[in-house]
Amino acid sequence: MNKLLDETLSIKIAESINSRPSTPFDNAYKAALSTEGARYIQGFLAFAGKPYKPIEHSWIEIGDASDVRIVDPTLPHLNKNPQELWYFAAQRLSVKKLKAIIEESKEDYPEDDPLPIYGDPPYEYYGDVMLGGQEYLAAYQAAEAKCREISELKPENN
């Protein structure tokens, strides 16, 4: 089931953190740090139209188990109908764990960008890339199936 995207809060947080296009991981990181009770999520985004396949993306989730909402600080830059976006989570991190991983990554690999975070090997192949564990492969395959479903339902977008 697709969780509810909170458009209003996504836009508000995007403005407050000065989100930028093409930086969903940084945007979600900043949003997680500035939002009480947020969880940082990495995974894939599916939508109708180009590139006709899932894109790797990041967002935050807020709320408790009975009312989880997606907040996407990159939403204003996507130029897509929010009702036609589907989010497929591969990894969820608490802010505490996220900070610890970023700090360790900066120490161990100071020349590399610490985001995105792919977890521990062994890594799986999805698409043409080998990144992330089994949960990445499962999220990618679910998002890929949704992209196929969308393109079959809306051939005018192809």
XYZ file of N, CA and C in Angstrom:
474
model
N 0.821 -1.176 0.000
C 0.000 0.000 0.000
C 0.867 1.242 0.000
N 0.525 2.196 -0.817
C 1.255 3.441 -0.891
C 0.845 4.326 0.288
N 1.807 4.789 1.056
C 1.516 5.671 2.180
C 1.106 7.038 1.648
N 0.471 7.801 2.491
C -0.033 9.107 2.104
C 1.109 10.119 2.012
N 1.203 10.789 0.885
C 2.178 11.857 0.691
C 1.565 13.146 1.232
N 2.234 13.761 2.164
C 1.777 15.028 2.736
C 2.368 16.162 1.889
N 1.589 16.596 0.893
C 2.063 17.628 -0.044
C 2.378 18.939 0.659
N 1.470 19.376 1.525
C 1.638 20.666 2.200
C 2.908 20.685 3.046
N 3.101 19.648 3.861
C 4.288 19.588 4.709
C 5.545 19.399 3.866
N 5.453 18.652 2.773
C 6.608 18.481 1.879
C 7.084 19.831 1.358
N 6.156 20.659 0.925
C 6.508 21.977 0.380
C 7.041 22.888 1.483
N 6.401 22.859 2.642
C 6.839 23.691 3.766
C 8.267 23.338 4.183
N 8.544 22.050 4.325
C 9.884 21.623 4.724
C 10.891 21.906 3.615
N 10.507 21.706 2.368
C 11.398 22.011 1.242
C 11.839 23.468 1.300
N 10.902 24.357 1.586
C 11.229 25.785 1.690
C 12.124 26.058 2.893
N 11.832 25.424 4.021
C 12.602 25.693 5.240
C 14.046 25.207 5.153
N 14.295 24.151 4.395
C 15.677 23.636 4.272
C 16.350 24.096 2.981
N 15.642 24.911 2.203
C 16.159 25.358 0.893
C 16.525 24.164 0.018
N 15.576 23.269 -0.171
C 15.846 22.071 -0.967
C 16.233 22.457 -2.383
N 17.008 21.577 -2.985
C 17.499 21.823 -4.337
C 17.102 20.670 -5.251
N 16.940 20.973 -6.542
C 16.634 19.890 -7.489
C 17.816 18.913 -7.575
N 17.528 17.697 -7.922
C 18.540 16.660 -8.180
C 19.393 16.310 -6.963
N 18.931 16.641 -5.752
C 19.666 16.254 -4.548
C 18.722 15.632 -3.511
N 17.976 14.596 -3.886
C 16.991 14.052 -2.954
C 17.603 13.508 -1.666
N 18.816 12.966 -1.723
C 19.428 12.395 -0.525
C 19.811 13.498 0.457
N 20.428 14.553 -0.041
C 20.768 15.692 0.817
C 19.507 16.371 1.344
N 18.511 16.537 0.483
C 17.263 17.159 0.912
C 16.613 16.356 2.044
N 16.551 15.046 1.889
C 15.931 14.196 2.910
C 16.763 14.195 4.198
N 18.067 14.231 4.063
C 18.950 14.280 5.240
C 18.674 15.555 6.037
N 18.658 16.687 5.360
C 18.387 17.965 6.030
C 16.979 17.975 6.634
N 16.022 17.426 5.908
C 14.643 17.372 6.404
C 14.546 16.490 7.643
N 15.241 15.353 7.641
C 15.214 14.454 8.796
C 15.788 15.138 10.030
N 16.876 15.876 9.846
C 17.503 16.564 10.974
C 16.618 17.669 11.540
N 15.807 18.276 10.689
C 15.009 19.427 11.119
C 13.557 19.093 11.469
N 13.177 17.810 11.396
C 11.778 17.424 11.616
C 11.669 16.458 12.785
N 10.946 16.870 13.794
C 10.746 16.049 14.991
C 10.107 14.704 14.625
N 10.711 13.617 15.094
C 10.145 12.288 14.900
C 10.291 11.721 13.495
N 11.148 12.303 12.684
C 11.307 11.848 11.294
C 12.195 10.608 11.209
N 11.946 9.823 10.175
C 12.810 8.706 9.789
C 13.274 8.968 8.362
N 14.565 8.770 8.123
C 15.167 8.969 6.798
C 14.941 7.694 5.984
N 14.427 7.855 4.762
C 14.101 6.703 3.918
C 14.848 6.815 2.589
N 15.410 5.712 2.147
C 15.980 5.613 0.798
C 15.248 4.511 0.071
N 15.050 4.716 -1.211
C 14.381 3.717 -2.017
C 14.209 4.203 -3.434
N 13.017 3.960 -3.970
C 12.781 4.282 -5.371
C 11.451 4.994 -5.538
N 11.402 5.823 -6.552
C 10.213 6.577 -6.899
C 9.751 6.115 -8.274
N 8.458 5.816 -8.382
C 7.869 5.420 -9.669
C 6.832 6.458 -10.062
N 6.781 6.765 -11.352
C 5.805 7.722 -11.877
C 5.674 7.492 -13.366
N 4.609 8.041 -13.951
C 4.394 7.907 -15.388
C 5.374 8.813 -16.138
N 5.803 8.376 -17.303
C 6.669 9.195 -18.151
C 8.137 8.883 -17.986
N 8.935 9.699 -18.666
C 10.386 9.484 -18.652
C 10.919 9.574 -17.240
N 11.860 8.707 -16.893
C 12.657 7.813 -17.726
C 12.041 6.427 -17.923
N 10.767 6.243 -17.582
C 10.033 4.978 -17.755
C 10.586 3.849 -16.890
N 11.326 4.205 -15.858
C 11.843 3.223 -14.907
C 11.988 3.918 -13.557
N 12.092 3.151 -12.490
C 12.207 3.758 -11.161
C 13.464 4.616 -11.057
N 13.373 5.665 -10.258
C 14.567 6.451 -9.985
C 14.895 6.302 -8.503
N 16.171 6.261 -8.212
C 16.605 6.177 -6.828
C 16.269 7.510 -6.159
N 15.727 7.450 -4.953
C 15.188 8.657 -4.331
C 15.265 8.523 -2.813
N 15.079 9.640 -2.127
C 15.068 9.642 -0.675
C 14.017 10.628 -0.178
N 13.442 10.328 0.971
C 12.396 11.148 1.569
C 12.396 10.867 3.063
N 11.472 11.469 3.792
C 11.327 11.143 5.202
C 9.907 10.659 5.454
N 9.755 9.934 6.544
C 8.433 9.520 6.996
C 8.254 10.033 8.414
N 7.019 10.460 8.699
C 6.682 10.907 10.044
C 5.384 10.232 10.470
N 5.158 10.226 11.765
C 3.931 9.635 12.283
C 4.183 8.272 12.898
N 3.132 7.744 13.529
C 3.247 6.427 14.150
C 2.770 5.351 13.185
N 2.824 4.119 13.621
C 2.520 2.979 12.745
C 1.136 3.060 12.107
N 0.177 3.660 12.811
C -1.176 3.714 12.264
C -1.389 4.906 11.322
N -0.472 5.866 11.336
C -0.627 7.066 10.516
C 0.730 7.560 10.005
N 1.362 6.771 9.148
C 2.655 7.159 8.598
C 2.435 8.000 7.351
N 3.101 9.152 7.301
C 3.002 10.032 6.148
C 4.370 10.223 5.528
N 4.391 10.278 4.215
C 5.606 10.557 3.464
C 5.731 12.066 3.325
N 6.917 12.564 3.592
C 7.240 13.969 3.367
C 8.442 13.971 2.429
N 8.240 14.526 1.247
C 9.278 14.528 0.221
C 9.768 15.962 -0.001
N 10.925 16.309 0.567
C 11.423 17.671 0.421
C 11.906 18.004 -0.995
N 11.932 17.036 -1.873
C 12.296 17.278 -3.272
C 11.038 17.462 -4.129
N 9.868 17.256 -3.561
C 8.601 17.327 -4.301
C 8.457 18.580 -5.167
N 8.758 19.779 -4.680
C 8.563 20.968 -5.521
C 9.393 20.966 -6.811
N 10.455 20.169 -6.838
C 11.344 20.136 -8.003
C 11.035 18.997 -8.966
N 10.115 18.114 -8.597
C 9.842 16.936 -9.425
C 8.982 17.243 -10.650
N 8.180 18.280 -10.588
C 7.279 18.642 -11.690
C 6.382 17.466 -12.098
N 5.858 16.790 -11.088
C 4.959 15.643 -11.298
C 3.701 15.852 -10.460
N 2.616 15.241 -10.895
C 1.378 15.254 -10.127
C 1.600 14.409 -8.871
N 1.488 15.002 -7.684
C 1.750 14.240 -6.455
C 0.884 12.991 -6.299
N -0.336 12.988 -6.878
C -1.182 11.803 -6.781
C -0.681 10.664 -7.664
N 0.281 10.950 -8.536
C 0.811 9.924 -9.436
C 2.269 9.610 -9.134
N 2.618 9.705 -7.847
C 3.949 9.326 -7.386
C 3.798 8.141 -6.450
N 4.637 7.142 -6.629
C 4.625 5.953 -5.777
C 6.016 5.771 -5.203
N 6.070 5.611 -3.883
C 7.323 5.510 -3.139
C 7.535 4.071 -2.677
N 8.743 3.553 -2.901
C 9.087 2.189 -2.523
C 10.338 2.227 -1.663
N 10.160 2.021 -0.362
C 11.263 2.121 0.593
C 12.152 0.891 0.549
N 13.462 1.135 0.561
C 14.435 0.056 0.640
C 15.123 0.058 1.999
N 15.225 1.228 2.609
C 15.944 1.347 3.874
C 15.348 2.489 4.699
N 15.138 2.230 5.983
C 14.638 3.242 6.915
C 15.667 3.409 8.032
N 16.005 4.668 8.321
C 16.984 4.942 9.367
C 16.450 5.995 10.331
N 16.654 5.762 11.620
C 16.344 6.796 12.601
C 17.352 7.929 12.417
N 17.028 9.094 12.921
C 17.945 10.229 12.804
C 19.242 9.924 13.547
N 19.134 9.264 14.691
C 20.335 8.907 15.465
C 21.258 7.998 14.661
N 20.692 6.970 14.060
C 21.496 6.038 13.250
C 22.040 6.740 12.006
N 21.233 7.573 11.374
C 21.660 8.326 10.199
C 22.871 9.190 10.522
N 22.805 9.933 11.625
C 23.934 10.790 12.024
C 25.194 9.968 12.262
N 25.044 8.817 12.931
C 26.192 7.960 13.228
C 26.835 7.441 11.942
N 26.020 7.016 10.995
C 26.553 6.496 9.725
C 27.260 7.610 8.949
N 26.661 8.802 8.903
C 27.269 9.930 8.186
C 28.609 10.287 8.819
N 28.647 10.361 10.154
C 29.878 10.701 10.859
C 30.972 9.674 10.570
N 30.620 8.395 10.654
C 31.592 7.329 10.387
C 32.066 7.372 8.934
N 31.147 7.602 8.006
C 31.511 7.667 6.582
C 32.471 8.812 6.307
N 32.231 9.953 6.933
C 33.116 11.113 6.732
C 34.514 10.847 7.277
N 34.586 10.089 8.382
C 35.890 9.730 8.948
C 36.611 8.709 8.073
N 35.902 7.659 7.672
C 36.515 6.569 6.918
C 36.787 6.920 5.455
N 35.897 7.704 4.848
C 36.005 8.038 3.430
C 35.779 9.536 3.237
N 36.703 10.378 3.708
C 36.472 11.833 3.671
C 36.313 12.407 2.264
N 36.831 11.733 1.265
C 36.744 12.235 -0.108
C 35.434 11.865 -0.797
N 34.665 10.952 -0.203
C 33.415 10.491 -0.810
C 32.202 11.140 -0.148
N 31.152 11.339 -0.935
C 29.880 11.816 -0.398
C 29.273 10.676 0.423
N 28.864 10.940 1.676
C 28.324 9.854 2.502
C 26.910 9.419 2.128
N 26.252 10.171 1.271
C 24.893 9.825 0.848
C 24.877 9.466 -0.621
N 24.120 8.529 -1.066
C 23.216 7.671 -0.297
C 23.956 6.605 0.510
N 23.220 5.978 1.417
C 23.735 4.934 2.297
C 23.179 3.604 1.802
N 24.061 2.617 1.622
C 23.600 1.340 1.063
C 23.645 0.168 2.019
N 24.054 0.352 3.230
C 24.054 -0.756 4.174
C 25.246 -1.678 3.961
N 25.135 -2.852 4.514
C 26.238 -3.802 4.497
C 26.148 -4.757 3.311
N 27.320 -5.186 2.778
C 27.311 -6.207 1.731
C 26.753 -7.508 2.301
N 26.349 -8.470 1.523
C 26.507 -8.505 0.069
C 25.468 -7.631 -0.636
N 25.884 -7.027 -1.713
C 25.001 -6.173 -2.488
C 24.354 -6.958 -3.613
N 23.204 -6.481 -4.034
C 22.441 -7.108 -5.102
C 22.454 -6.213 -6.333
N 22.242 -6.820 -7.488
C 22.115 -6.047 -8.725
C 20.666 -5.628 -8.925
N 20.449 -4.394 -9.272
C 19.156 -3.950 -9.749
C 19.422 -2.991 -10.883
N 18.663 -3.163 -11.940
C 18.970 -2.392 -13.138
C 20.364 -2.759 -13.603
N 21.158 -1.761 -13.912
C 22.541 -1.976 -14.355
C 23.542 -1.741 -13.239
N 23.055 -1.620 -12.009
C 23.903 -1.198 -10.909
C 23.872 -2.231 -9.788
N 24.978 -2.329 -9.078
C 25.041 -3.200 -7.915
C 25.160 -2.309 -6.681
N 24.068 -2.080 -6.004
C 24.057 -1.243 -4.804
C 23.000 -1.761 -3.854
N 23.273 -1.696 -2.561
C 22.283 -2.089 -1.578
C 22.139 -3.589 -1.441
N 21.463 -3.980 -0.402
C 21.242 -5.386 -0.135
C 19.953 -5.895 -0.747
N 19.480 -7.004 -0.241
C 18.276 -7.654 -0.759
C 17.067 -6.722 -0.715
N 16.985 -5.887 0.335
C 15.850 -4.971 0.447
C 15.845 -3.935 -0.686
N 17.026 -3.577 -1.192
C 17.090 -2.671 -2.345
C 16.568 -3.350 -3.599
N 16.968 -4.593 -3.777
C 16.502 -5.351 -4.935
C 14.986 -5.499 -4.889
N 14.428 -5.832 -3.732
C 12.976 -6.002 -3.600
C 12.247 -4.686 -3.885
N 12.748 -3.568 -3.348
C 12.114 -2.262 -3.579
C 12.210 -1.872 -5.049
N 13.357 -2.135 -5.666
C 13.529 -1.800 -7.081
C 12.555 -2.610 -7.942
N 12.450 -3.901 -7.664
C 11.559 -4.752 -8.460
C 10.099 -4.336 -8.303
N 9.689 -3.954 -7.101
C 8.313 -3.487 -6.879
C 8.064 -2.178 -7.632
N 9.033 -1.265 -7.577
C 8.899 0.013 -8.289
C 8.909 -0.199 -9.802
N 9.733 -1.130 -10.260
C 9.792 -1.446 -11.693
C 8.451 -2.007 -12.177
N 7.843 -2.869 -11.369
C 6.527 -3.428 -11.717
C 5.482 -2.312 -11.773
N 5.554 -1.365 -10.861
C 4.615 -0.240 -10.861
C 4.813 0.618 -12.111
N 6.053 0.844 -12.518
C 6.330 1.610 -13.742
C 5.723 0.921 -14.959
N 5.853 -0.400 -15.024
C 5.251 -1.149 -16.133
C 3.734 -1.018 -16.111
N 3.151 -1.151 -14.922
C 1.699 -1.033 -14.777
C 1.221 0.358 -15.226
N 1.918 1.386 -14.815
C 1.539 2.760 -15.167
C 1.622 2.960 -16.678
N 2.693 2.479 -17.289
C 2.869 2.701 -18.729
C 1.821 1.930 -19.527
N 1.358 0.777 -19.007
C 0.307 0.028 -19.689
C -1.050 0.712 -19.541
N -1.279 1.346 -18.379
C -2.541 2.034 -18.129
C -2.623 3.374 -18.860
N -1.465 4.015 -19.044
C -1.425 5.343 -19.641
C -0.481 5.367 -20.836
N -0.855 4.723 -21.930
C 0.045 4.655 -23.080
C 0.362 6.037 -23.669
N -0.475 7.037 -23.386
C -0.185 8.385 -23.917
C 1.054 9.000 -23.287
N 1.497 8.445 -22.137
C 2.706 8.958 -21.491
C 3.964 8.335 -22.059
N 3.842 7.361 -22.928
C 5.008 6.670 -23.476
C 5.560 7.360 -24.682
